[in-house]
């Protein structure tokens, strides 16, 4: 299943989705996994903090965190590469070194960093897949955590070790943890994509189930109305 490489009108997107309905999916959507929460977290009394997470196509990652209570903003973008001001076409070539990532701004008094990671590893993506998620392959779709503080680094590395030790997945976690590099927001047409294009077959098959899994598995953290970039 190829994603759209440029903005499409709703009419064109709907027509394309309808034409593809009889085609078999290129890959199965990632399944949610019930895993234990982090044994170690870092609660904070700060009013705002930032997390940068990469777990495949940023459309779905953004959508999940936009539906997470305590998140005040979730921006799709690029992180971890060497090129300044990367654009989508260059990133999807795999030559810039960037990962599609989402910058999550949240209120630590309502949702902790550990709780965000719990959601990230449980419903956002499959952290055992190397350089791919669903139908998307390449280093730009890698699983990565870009930490913005020493405490985030400690929580993230400890949680991965905890999950591997507990054999929470049939394979080892491949998620890389590193200090956050420069984050570059993606083009405007990538923002709020899952909300604006529910008729897209890609969104319906790969991303809407993630939101449903968030609601089912994390009812206390779920918010029905997403916090959208367009509303800012």
Tab-separated table of N, CA and C in Angstrom, residues 34 46 54 63 66-67 114 122-123 181 204 217:
chain	number	residue	atom	x	y	z
A	34	UNK	N	-0.887	-6.050	24.891
A	34	UNK	CA	-1.037	-5.708	26.304
A	34	UNK	C	0.294	-5.928	27.004
A	46	UNK	N	6.016	19.965	36.426
A	46	UNK	CA	6.074	20.964	35.362
A	46	UNK	C	4.729	21.020	34.638
A	54	UNK	N	9.247	8.170	17.175
A	54	UNK	CA	9.145	7.707	15.793
A	54	UNK	C	8.713	6.250	15.794
A	63	UNK	N	-1.938	10.801	15.166
A	63	UNK	CA	-3.354	10.620	15.487
A	63	UNK	C	-3.559	10.015	16.869
A	66	UNK	N	-2.797	12.626	19.468
A	66	UNK	CA	-3.807	13.683	19.463
A	66	UNK	C	-5.052	13.260	20.230
A	67	UNK	N	-5.249	11.952	20.360
A	67	UNK	CA	-6.387	11.426	21.110
A	67	UNK	C	-5.996	11.044	22.537
A	114	UNK	N	6.304	8.131	31.115
A	114	UNK	CA	6.175	6.676	31.109
A	114	UNK	C	4.854	6.209	30.527
A	122	UNK	N	2.613	-0.080	23.091
A	122	UNK	CA	1.463	-0.975	23.094
A	122	UNK	C	0.584	-0.840	21.855
A	123	UNK	N	0.203	0.395	21.491
A	123	UNK	CA	-0.767	0.573	20.410
A	123	UNK	C	-0.259	1.360	19.206
A	181	UNK	N	17.706	15.223	18.493
A	181	UNK	CA	18.366	16.137	17.579
A	181	UNK	C	17.392	17.251	17.200
A	204	UNK	N	-7.817	4.166	7.054
A	204	UNK	CA	-8.835	3.259	7.578
A	204	UNK	C	-8.249	1.919	7.996
A	217	UNK	N	-7.758	0.010	25.207
A	217	UNK	CA	-6.742	-0.431	26.154
A	217	UNK	C	-6.332	0.635	27.163
